[in-house]
Amino acid sequence: MKLRYLPLLALALPACTSNSTNTTAGPATTTLADARFDRFKNQFILDLWKQNPDYASSQGFHKYDSLLVIPDAAQRQREAAFVAQNLGVLGRFSLDSLSANNQIDYHLLTNELRSQRWYADTLKSWQWNPASYNLGASVGDLLNGRHYPLGRRLRNISDKIAGAQAFYQAAQATISQPTREHLALAVQQNQGGLAVFGPALADSVRKSTLSATEKQLLTQRIAGAQAAVQGYIGFLNQQLASAKAFRSFRIGKALFDRKFALDIQSRYSADEVLALAQKHKADLLHDMGKRAARLFPKYCAGRPMPKDTLALIRQVIDQLALKHAPRDGFVDAVKRQIPTLTKFVNDHDLLAQDPSKPLVVRETPGYMRGSGAGASVSAPGPYDTKANTYYNVEPLPATWTAAQAESYLREYNDYTLQILNIHEAIPGHYTQLVYANRSPSLVKSIFGNGAMIEGWAVYSERLMLEAGYGNNSDEIWLLWDKWNMRSTLNAVVDNLIQTQNATEASVVALLTGVGFQEEAEARNKWHRATLSQVQLSSYFTGYTEIVALRDEIKQREGSKFNLKKFNEQFLSYGSAPVRYIRELMLRR
Ligand code: ZN
Ligand code: ZN
C-alpha cells in the first residue's frame, strides 16, 4: 500500500469558526478532562472538513463535496488563524489529565497543526509545487465516488467547478520559482485531470436525471473548467520553457530534518535513521552472501562460483526468480495464498484475527490502475468502517510485451509474491487496519502515522518468516533480504538525495548494485525521490522502531515475553506513531 502523509494544503474557507474557545484547564477528574477533550476533537474535525472539502471527501465525509476552495492569500490567512486558534486551545489542556488514548490524540493534533504551520510558513511547497493544484483529480474522485447517486454527484461537481477559472488564476498567482521537476509533474497530472472533463463526464451528464437547464449549465461549466485547466497547462509549459532559474528539488538538510521530525514523528532523528539504515544495509548484504553461497550449488550446478559476492547473490536470485506465476494467472495466484496466510497466523498464534471482516481480493478497478503498484489495500474510511476491505491486485496489462511481462513476473516470483501478500494483507496492512478500526478514535484514523503503518507491514513479513513461514528456507530469506534492502535503501537515498546532493548516477549505481534492482526500477526511484521528501524513509524507520521496541520489551519481560500479546497490544492503539505506542507500552 502506498500511504502518503497528507499535509493539509494551505486551503481554507471563509467564516470558519470554532465553538471550542472557552475551554479552560484544571478539570476535577480525568473523566471530565477526557470528555472536554473529546468535544474539542469533534468540533476540530468538523471545522477541518469545512476548510478542506477535498480531504473530507477522501475520508468519507461528503457534506462539503460541492465546495471549491480558492488558494489565494486570503485563504492562507484564514488557515493560519485556524491553526493558531486551535493550537491555543490545545495548549490549555494538561496532557497528564487525559487518558492514554487521548494523550496520543493530543500529540497527533499538536503535530498536525504545527506541521500545517511549518508547511505553510517555512517549506512553502504551495509556492514551488504547481502539482498542488489539480481540479481534475478532485472532480474525478467525486464522479467515481459511490456515496451519492449520480444526479447529486453531478450537482456537486457543477457547483464546484463553477469557480474553476478563479481557482487556476489564484494558483498561477501563487506559484513562485517552482522546481523543474514539479512543473513537469504538474503538466502531466493536469493533463490526466483534463481527461476527467472528457467524454465520460459528458456521457454521465446525458444519462443523468438532471433537468435540461441543469444539464446545459453543467455542460457550460465543464467547458469552462477545460479551458481553465488548459490555460494552466499552457502557463506551466511557458514556465518550463522560460530561461528563468528553477528552484532545486533538493530541500537541503535543515528543511529535511524538520520535515522528517514532523512527518514521521520518530524518536530517532533523520541522521540517526540514515546511520541505522547504512548499518542494516551491511547486515543484509552479509546475510545474503551467506545464503547465496549455500544455495549456489543447488541452483547453479556446474557453474564456477563467482568470487565477487554481489555477482554470486545476483546469480542465485536470478535462478530463484524463474519460479513465478503464469502471465494470466497472477491474480489467481494471489487469491489462492490468502487462506494459507490466515491459517498460518492462527496455527502459530501470532495474533487474533477477526473472521467477521473478510478481505475481498479483486482485480484493481480501471480508474485505479496504472500507478505501477501491483497490489494495494483499499480500506474503508473512518466514516464507513462497515464497508468491505479490498485487496486490489492488478492483472498484467495486455499491452505489455512478453519481455515486460516476464520481467515483472520474475520480480514478483513465487517467493516474493508471498512476502508481498504478507505485507499488503495478512498479517500486514489489512490486519493492522482491522485492529485500527477498533480503536474508536477519528483522530487516529484521519492522522494515522504512515511510518507506523508501513513499519508494521514490513515487521509482519519478518514476524511470519521468523515463525517458520516458508520453512525457514534460505530461498525465502534471501528474497526477503532483497525485498527488505529496498525499503532500507529507500531511506538511504531519500536522505542522500535531499541533503547531500547525491547524483542520479550514484543513486542508480547503489540501487542496481547492493540493491539488486533492475535499472528501470532504480530510475523510477530516482524520479520519485526528486518529487517527494521523507516519505521514502517511512518504511525503514517504522520497521526499525517496532523491532527495537519488541527487543526492549522482550528484554524486560524475559521468559514471560509473549509474542501474541506484544503484537495485539502494539496494534491496539490505532495507527499512532511508534514512539507514543512505545511510551504507553513501557508504562504498563
Ligand atoms: Zn505498504
Ligand atoms: Zn518466466
XYZ file of C-alpha atoms and ligand atoms in Angstrom:
590
model
C 0.000 0.000 0.000
C 1.227 3.438 -0.805
C 0.186 5.611 2.036
C 1.144 9.179 1.658
C 1.273 11.552 4.537
C -1.213 14.162 3.503
C -0.099 17.565 4.601
C -3.162 19.698 4.579
C -2.820 22.146 1.792
C -2.993 25.764 2.622
C -6.655 25.927 1.839
C -9.379 27.396 3.923
C -12.948 28.529 3.763
C -14.321 31.874 4.837
C -16.252 32.100 8.068
C -14.603 29.115 9.594
C -15.172 29.310 13.306
C -14.732 27.020 16.209
C -17.018 26.977 19.200
C -14.465 25.483 21.482
C -12.567 28.589 22.543
C -13.926 28.582 26.088
C -12.030 25.508 27.151
C -10.058 26.027 30.334
C -7.645 23.765 32.109
C -7.989 22.212 35.507
C -10.891 19.765 35.352
C -11.740 17.926 38.549
C -11.386 14.400 37.236
C -9.774 12.560 34.379
C -13.166 11.702 33.002
C -14.129 15.347 32.838
C -10.916 16.290 31.070
C -11.409 13.494 28.580
C -14.995 14.482 27.937
C -13.900 18.036 27.267
C -11.086 16.871 25.039
C -13.470 14.633 23.103
C -15.750 17.595 22.460
C -12.801 19.631 21.269
C -11.674 16.867 18.910
C -15.103 16.504 17.354
C -15.507 20.202 16.788
C -11.974 20.471 15.447
C -12.567 17.771 12.855
C -15.831 19.344 11.689
C -14.060 22.678 11.274
C -11.215 20.988 9.490
C -13.598 19.425 6.977
C -15.130 22.786 6.168
C -11.634 24.047 5.480
C -10.538 21.070 3.420
C -13.511 19.738 1.468
C -11.363 17.550 -0.801
C -9.640 15.974 2.148
C -13.032 15.486 3.813
C -14.412 13.659 0.744
C -11.368 11.415 0.631
C -12.081 10.401 4.236
C -15.732 9.670 3.518
C -17.207 12.942 4.843
C -19.294 14.282 1.985
C -21.136 17.281 3.340
C -18.832 19.749 1.590
C -18.380 17.968 -1.731
C -19.695 20.946 -3.687
C -17.246 23.448 -2.204
C -14.205 24.722 -4.055
C -11.505 26.453 -2.090
C -9.645 29.200 -3.938
C -5.953 29.010 -2.999
C -5.321 32.731 -2.578
C -3.631 34.840 0.091
C -6.867 35.430 1.996
C -7.361 31.678 2.346
C -3.865 31.222 3.633
C -4.521 33.866 6.247
C -7.682 32.116 7.351
C -5.801 28.876 7.589
C -3.072 30.458 9.701
C -5.721 31.836 12.044
C -7.339 28.396 12.298
C -4.027 26.813 13.238
C -3.140 29.493 15.784
C -6.527 29.348 17.411
C -6.592 25.564 17.743
C -3.020 25.359 18.988
C -4.071 27.832 21.632
C -6.989 25.652 22.689
C -4.806 22.547 22.743
C -2.248 24.324 24.889
C -4.862 24.755 27.611
C -5.303 21.002 28.097
C -2.950 19.363 30.525
C -1.550 16.207 28.987
C -1.430 14.294 32.272
C -5.145 14.700 32.871
C -6.001 12.765 29.704
C -6.398 9.040 29.107
C -3.647 7.181 27.254
C -5.700 7.202 24.077
C -6.386 10.906 24.286
C -2.742 11.614 25.036
C -1.834 10.098 21.697
C -4.579 12.107 20.013
C -3.245 15.224 21.713
C 0.203 14.538 20.285
C -1.224 13.820 16.844
C -3.284 17.011 16.756
C -0.464 19.175 18.039
C 1.869 17.698 15.455
C -0.713 18.140 12.706
C -1.220 21.813 13.486
C 2.486 22.505 13.822
C 3.010 20.704 10.519
C 0.392 22.841 8.844
C 2.075 25.958 10.100
C 5.527 24.749 9.062
C 4.373 23.630 5.614
C 2.714 26.998 5.091
C 5.380 29.323 6.516
C 8.679 27.518 6.077
C 8.570 24.748 3.484
C 6.175 26.734 1.284
C 5.614 23.938 -1.198
C 2.365 25.725 -2.137
C 4.646 28.190 -3.937
C 7.024 25.836 -5.669
C 4.978 22.714 -6.310
C 2.454 23.546 -9.069
C 1.156 19.961 -8.900
C -0.614 21.010 -5.683
C -3.318 22.436 -7.953
C -5.364 19.924 -9.876
C -9.104 20.341 -10.121
C -9.482 17.245 -12.321
C -8.212 14.980 -9.557
C -10.824 16.082 -7.023
C -13.646 16.084 -9.583
C -12.614 12.561 -10.635
C -12.931 11.384 -7.040
C -16.394 12.929 -6.724
C -17.520 11.392 -10.015
C -16.271 7.911 -9.125
C -17.465 8.055 -5.525
C -20.405 5.877 -4.591
C -21.649 7.900 -1.673
C -24.365 9.838 -3.510
C -26.467 8.877 -6.537
C -25.192 10.187 -9.870
C -27.541 13.184 -10.039
C -26.400 14.537 -6.686
C -22.748 13.925 -7.524
C -23.140 15.873 -10.760
C -24.814 18.797 -8.976
C -21.915 18.884 -6.525
C -19.458 18.826 -9.411
C -21.377 21.568 -11.174
C -21.202 23.849 -8.125
C -17.577 23.013 -7.515
C -16.261 23.704 -10.997
C -18.170 26.969 -11.333
C -15.067 28.543 -9.784
C -12.518 26.748 -11.982
C -11.246 29.954 -13.571
C -10.754 31.666 -10.203
C -9.092 28.553 -8.828
C -6.426 28.391 -11.514
C -5.926 32.155 -11.579
C -5.142 32.040 -7.865
C -2.845 29.072 -8.422
C -0.903 30.923 -11.124
C -0.544 33.997 -8.950
C 0.707 31.822 -6.101
C 3.453 29.986 -7.950
C 6.891 31.423 -7.494
C 10.184 29.874 -8.567
C 8.937 26.303 -8.942
C 11.216 23.312 -9.406
C 11.532 21.978 -12.921
C 10.571 18.506 -11.679
C 7.334 19.629 -10.032
C 6.454 21.753 -13.054
C 6.763 18.687 -15.277
C 4.709 16.663 -12.789
C 2.016 19.335 -12.720
C 1.771 19.316 -16.516
C 1.460 15.546 -16.574
C -1.074 15.359 -13.745
C -3.214 18.217 -15.028
C -3.272 16.584 -18.430
C -4.564 13.497 -16.635
C -7.004 15.767 -14.810
C -8.197 17.201 -18.113
C -9.316 13.724 -19.124
C -11.808 13.817 -16.243
C -13.682 16.608 -18.081
C -13.843 14.490 -21.236
C -16.398 12.212 -22.893
C -17.081 10.006 -19.835
C -18.303 13.002 -17.833
C -20.385 14.276 -20.770
C -21.869 10.809 -21.037
C -22.770 10.761 -17.334
C -24.462 14.154 -17.724
C -26.545 12.873 -20.630
C -27.592 9.720 -18.745
C -28.417 11.563 -15.520
C -31.752 12.698 -14.104
C -30.680 16.348 -14.148
C -33.155 18.781 -15.712
C -32.426 20.184 -19.179
C -31.448 23.542 -17.663
C -29.110 21.904 -15.148
C -27.547 19.845 -17.902
C -26.967 22.920 -20.020
C -25.393 24.815 -17.146
C -23.156 21.899 -16.212
C -22.067 21.435 -19.824
C -21.085 25.108 -19.953
C -19.188 24.803 -16.698
C -17.358 21.711 -17.919
C -16.235 23.661 -20.977
C -15.099 26.463 -18.653
C -13.167 24.025 -16.479
C -11.498 22.510 -19.538
C -10.408 25.953 -20.654
C -9.107 26.780 -17.176
C -7.045 23.581 -16.954
C -5.711 24.114 -20.469
C -4.786 27.657 -19.568
C -2.910 26.400 -16.511
C -1.062 23.766 -18.542
C -0.106 26.476 -21.045
C 1.209 28.642 -18.200
C 3.212 25.718 -16.800
C 4.714 24.889 -20.182
C 5.673 28.519 -20.584
C 7.448 28.408 -17.249
C 9.216 25.211 -18.253
C 10.420 26.782 -21.487
C 11.487 30.047 -19.893
C 15.109 30.852 -19.204
C 14.373 31.570 -15.540
C 16.333 29.702 -12.897
C 14.386 26.871 -11.314
C 14.436 26.089 -7.641
C 16.375 22.937 -6.774
C 14.146 19.963 -5.955
C 16.550 19.240 -3.070
C 15.175 20.849 0.062
C 18.503 20.669 1.934
C 19.420 19.359 5.370
C 17.699 21.874 7.624
C 14.290 21.507 5.952
C 14.706 17.746 5.536
C 15.489 17.211 9.230
C 12.465 19.233 10.304
C 10.162 17.602 7.757
C 11.381 14.214 8.924
C 10.524 15.080 12.523
C 7.043 16.354 11.611
C 6.050 13.710 9.055
C 7.477 10.618 10.739
C 7.281 11.552 14.436
C 10.024 9.089 15.243
C 12.119 9.059 18.369
C 15.108 8.938 16.005
C 16.419 11.930 14.085
C 16.923 11.839 10.307
C 20.690 11.489 10.863
C 20.215 8.554 13.216
C 17.927 6.801 10.754
C 20.444 7.266 7.954
C 23.171 5.692 10.105
C 20.879 2.817 11.130
C 19.917 2.215 7.504
C 23.562 2.137 6.387
C 24.328 -0.415 9.076
C 21.260 -2.509 8.257
C 22.290 -2.466 4.602
C 25.630 -4.042 5.540
C 23.925 -6.669 7.738
C 21.506 -7.622 4.983
C 24.290 -7.922 2.466
C 26.263 -10.163 4.795
C 23.255 -12.436 5.303
C 22.564 -12.554 1.560
C 26.138 -13.581 0.835
C 25.968 -16.498 3.276
C 22.661 -17.762 1.968
C 23.590 -17.359 -1.692
C 26.783 -19.363 -1.132
C 24.736 -22.201 0.366
C 22.175 -22.098 -2.460
C 24.630 -21.768 -5.339
C 25.444 -25.499 -5.758
C 21.723 -26.358 -5.829
C 20.646 -23.715 -8.347
C 23.745 -23.085 -10.416
C 25.236 -26.583 -10.533
C 28.172 -26.959 -12.896
C 28.982 -23.248 -12.966
C 32.034 -21.764 -11.301
C 31.093 -19.920 -8.119
C 31.755 -16.168 -8.617
C 34.421 -14.666 -6.338
C 32.509 -11.390 -6.224
C 29.755 -11.589 -3.576
C 27.397 -9.274 -5.470
C 27.714 -11.426 -8.600
C 27.140 -14.581 -6.542
C 23.980 -13.191 -4.940
C 22.690 -11.922 -8.263
C 23.146 -15.288 -9.992
C 21.264 -17.150 -7.269
C 18.429 -14.576 -7.169
C 18.118 -14.811 -10.975
C 17.591 -18.567 -10.670
C 15.061 -18.297 -7.822
C 13.081 -15.718 -9.817
C 12.407 -18.212 -12.598
C 9.670 -19.777 -10.440
C 6.719 -17.488 -10.951
C 3.000 -17.343 -11.763
C 1.877 -17.538 -15.409
C 1.051 -14.220 -17.070
C -2.704 -14.805 -16.984
C -2.685 -16.385 -13.531
C -1.232 -13.588 -11.436
C -4.437 -12.524 -9.681
C -5.384 -16.163 -9.034
C -2.003 -16.866 -7.509
C -2.601 -14.059 -5.006
C -6.159 -15.211 -4.251
C -5.022 -18.749 -3.535
C -2.463 -17.619 -0.959
C -4.766 -15.660 1.344
C -6.330 -18.648 3.173
C -2.841 -20.118 3.699
C -1.701 -16.918 5.391
C -4.785 -16.752 7.612
C -4.270 -20.339 8.708
C -0.564 -19.859 9.381
C -1.228 -16.854 11.622
C -3.799 -18.876 13.589
C -1.723 -22.053 13.791
C 1.276 -20.142 15.063
C -0.685 -17.950 17.435
C 0.777 -14.706 16.102
C -2.309 -12.616 16.808
C -6.108 -12.926 16.968
C -7.931 -12.389 13.674
C -11.464 -11.191 13.109
C -13.283 -13.611 10.791
C -16.254 -11.221 10.549
C -14.189 -8.769 8.485
C -13.070 -10.811 5.493
C -10.671 -9.408 2.960
C -12.071 -9.266 -0.567
C -9.467 -9.925 -3.240
C -10.388 -8.270 -6.530
C -8.836 -7.105 -9.757
C -7.873 -3.455 -9.372
C -10.690 -1.256 -10.754
C -9.813 0.517 -14.001
C -9.718 4.043 -12.580
C -7.065 2.978 -10.059
C -4.777 1.185 -12.474
C -1.522 2.280 -13.981
C 0.091 3.685 -10.848
C 2.692 0.955 -11.007
C 1.545 -0.513 -7.706
C 0.847 -4.171 -8.473
C -1.185 -4.571 -5.331
C -2.805 -2.310 -2.781
C -5.328 -2.383 0.017
C -8.439 -0.184 -0.094
C -9.650 0.185 3.425
C -12.970 1.702 4.417
C -12.604 5.249 5.708
C -13.341 6.272 9.280
C -16.951 7.184 8.434
C -17.592 3.910 6.702
C -15.999 1.202 8.843
C -18.581 -1.419 7.868
C -17.667 -1.342 4.182
C -15.527 -4.059 2.612
C -11.778 -4.005 2.672
C -10.425 -4.787 -0.777
C -7.127 -6.253 -1.767
C -6.646 -4.814 -5.260
C -4.409 -6.855 -7.497
C -3.630 -5.543 -10.938
C -3.575 -8.086 -13.758
C -0.653 -7.640 -16.107
C -1.605 -5.046 -18.761
C -2.497 -6.635 -22.089
C -0.330 -4.022 -23.787
C 2.842 -5.359 -22.180
C 5.299 -7.232 -24.377
C 6.335 -10.758 -23.414
C 9.636 -9.390 -22.155
C 7.965 -6.752 -19.962
C 5.617 -9.347 -18.507
C 8.441 -11.783 -17.836
C 10.484 -9.138 -16.032
C 7.518 -8.222 -13.818
C 6.664 -11.863 -13.075
C 10.275 -12.569 -12.103
C 10.235 -9.561 -9.783
C 7.086 -10.988 -8.153
C 8.281 -14.587 -8.262
C 6.729 -17.325 -6.107
C 8.771 -16.318 -3.052
C 8.448 -12.554 -3.328
C 4.729 -12.780 -4.091
C 4.200 -14.445 -0.711
C 6.120 -11.669 1.012
C 4.033 -9.088 -0.868
C 0.824 -10.771 0.276
C 2.005 -10.829 3.871
C 2.869 -7.120 3.614
C -0.336 -5.975 1.941
C -2.786 -8.381 3.502
C -2.218 -10.871 6.327
C -0.931 -10.043 8.869
C 0.249 -6.773 7.245
C -1.803 -3.738 6.204
C -5.212 -5.403 6.162
C -4.823 -6.930 9.630
C -3.434 -3.702 11.063
C -6.341 -1.703 9.652
C -8.894 -4.091 11.149
C -7.293 -3.511 14.542
C -7.059 0.239 13.950
C -10.774 0.481 13.175
C -11.499 -0.957 16.612
C -9.743 1.913 18.281
C -12.588 4.411 18.474
C -10.627 7.489 17.532
C -11.394 9.551 14.481
C -8.180 11.481 15.063
C -6.051 8.358 14.714
C -7.938 7.258 11.627
C -7.512 10.622 9.950
C -3.982 11.461 11.059
C -2.717 7.899 11.113
C 1.051 7.672 11.147
C 2.454 6.446 7.831
C 5.697 5.196 9.365
C 3.805 3.060 11.881
C 1.517 1.672 9.166
C 4.338 0.834 6.748
C 6.596 -0.248 9.594
C 4.015 -2.743 10.777
C 3.630 -4.223 7.280
C 7.403 -4.712 6.985
C 7.643 -6.062 10.539
C 4.826 -8.540 9.777
C 6.898 -10.074 6.966
C 9.715 -10.765 9.368
C 7.257 -11.985 12.012
C 5.925 -14.627 9.611
C 9.327 -15.777 8.407
C 10.650 -15.986 11.962
C 7.670 -18.164 12.841
C 8.720 -20.552 10.094
C 6.628 -19.388 7.151
C 8.364 -20.664 4.013
C 10.035 -23.401 6.115
C 12.758 -21.045 7.239
C 14.461 -21.771 3.907
C 17.459 -19.896 2.541
C 15.384 -19.222 -0.572
C 12.642 -17.218 1.104
C 15.035 -15.430 3.469
C 17.321 -14.434 0.601
C 14.423 -12.910 -1.290
C 13.152 -11.251 1.868
C 16.606 -9.732 2.352
C 16.422 -8.326 -1.164
C 12.910 -7.016 -0.521
C 13.937 -5.514 2.806
C 17.013 -3.986 1.165
C 14.634 -1.951 -0.974
C 12.994 -0.165 1.962
C 16.391 0.208 3.621
C 17.884 1.844 0.534
C 14.771 3.996 0.150
C 15.710 5.614 3.450
C 19.345 5.975 2.404
C 18.728 7.575 -0.989
C 15.940 9.810 0.316
C 18.356 11.424 2.733
C 21.395 11.467 0.424
C 19.435 12.984 -2.461
C 17.700 15.663 -0.419
C 20.550 16.644 1.887
C 23.839 15.617 0.268
C 23.449 16.344 -3.441
C 23.647 12.667 -4.431
C 23.640 12.396 -8.229
C 21.331 10.269 -10.333
C 24.279 8.152 -11.470
C 25.405 7.408 -7.904
C 21.866 6.566 -6.771
C 21.258 4.248 -9.727
C 24.634 2.570 -9.099
C 23.712 1.951 -5.452
C 20.239 0.576 -6.211
C 21.358 -1.679 -9.060
C 24.465 -2.739 -7.077
C 23.752 -3.769 -3.477
C 20.041 -3.262 -4.118
C 19.969 -5.835 -6.941
C 17.334 -3.751 -8.706
C 16.697 -3.503 -12.428
C 17.814 -0.220 -13.944
C 14.231 0.794 -14.776
C 13.197 0.379 -11.143
C 16.227 2.347 -9.970
C 15.480 5.240 -12.357
C 11.858 5.289 -11.236
C 13.026 5.506 -7.643
C 15.295 8.426 -8.503
C 12.369 10.165 -10.152
C 10.102 9.593 -7.148
C 12.813 10.815 -4.785
C 13.053 14.105 -6.662
C 9.315 14.705 -6.174
C 8.848 13.689 -2.543
C 10.878 14.130 0.602
C 10.913 11.960 3.749
C 8.105 9.630 2.635
C 10.628 7.106 1.303
C 12.200 6.948 4.763
C 8.967 5.938 6.486
C 9.084 2.172 5.809
C 12.522 1.589 7.258
C 12.036 3.971 10.173
C 8.758 2.415 11.311
C 10.107 -1.106 10.924
C 13.274 -0.320 12.863
C 11.347 1.295 15.688
C 8.964 -1.662 16.016
C 11.769 -4.232 16.078
C 13.653 -2.140 18.646
C 10.540 -1.882 20.798
C 9.954 -5.622 20.618
C 13.557 -6.271 21.663
C 13.214 -3.808 24.513
C 10.070 -5.468 25.853
C 11.496 -8.954 25.337
C 14.470 -7.968 27.415
C 12.295 -6.541 30.159
C 9.891 -9.459 30.363
C 12.443 -12.233 29.857
C 10.789 -15.664 29.887
C 7.374 -14.038 30.423
C 7.501 -12.395 26.998
C 4.549 -13.428 24.836
C 4.727 -12.594 21.141
C 0.975 -12.718 20.537
C 0.383 -10.377 23.457
C 3.023 -7.993 22.164
C 1.541 -7.910 18.658
C -2.012 -7.384 19.857
C -1.036 -4.782 22.413
C 1.003 -2.926 19.814
C -1.915 -2.843 17.376
C -4.445 -1.787 19.999
C -3.525 1.912 19.964
C -4.582 2.575 16.384
C -2.205 3.944 13.758
C -0.235 6.048 16.217
C 3.447 6.945 15.911
C 5.603 4.121 17.285
C 7.265 6.462 19.769
C 3.965 7.103 21.565
C 2.931 3.449 21.436
C 6.306 2.718 22.990
C 5.751 5.197 25.815
C 2.394 3.635 26.630
C 3.601 0.043 26.385
C 6.626 0.673 28.570
C 4.492 2.469 31.140
C 2.231 -0.557 31.624
Zn 2.990 -0.999 2.487
Zn 9.459 -16.986 -16.770
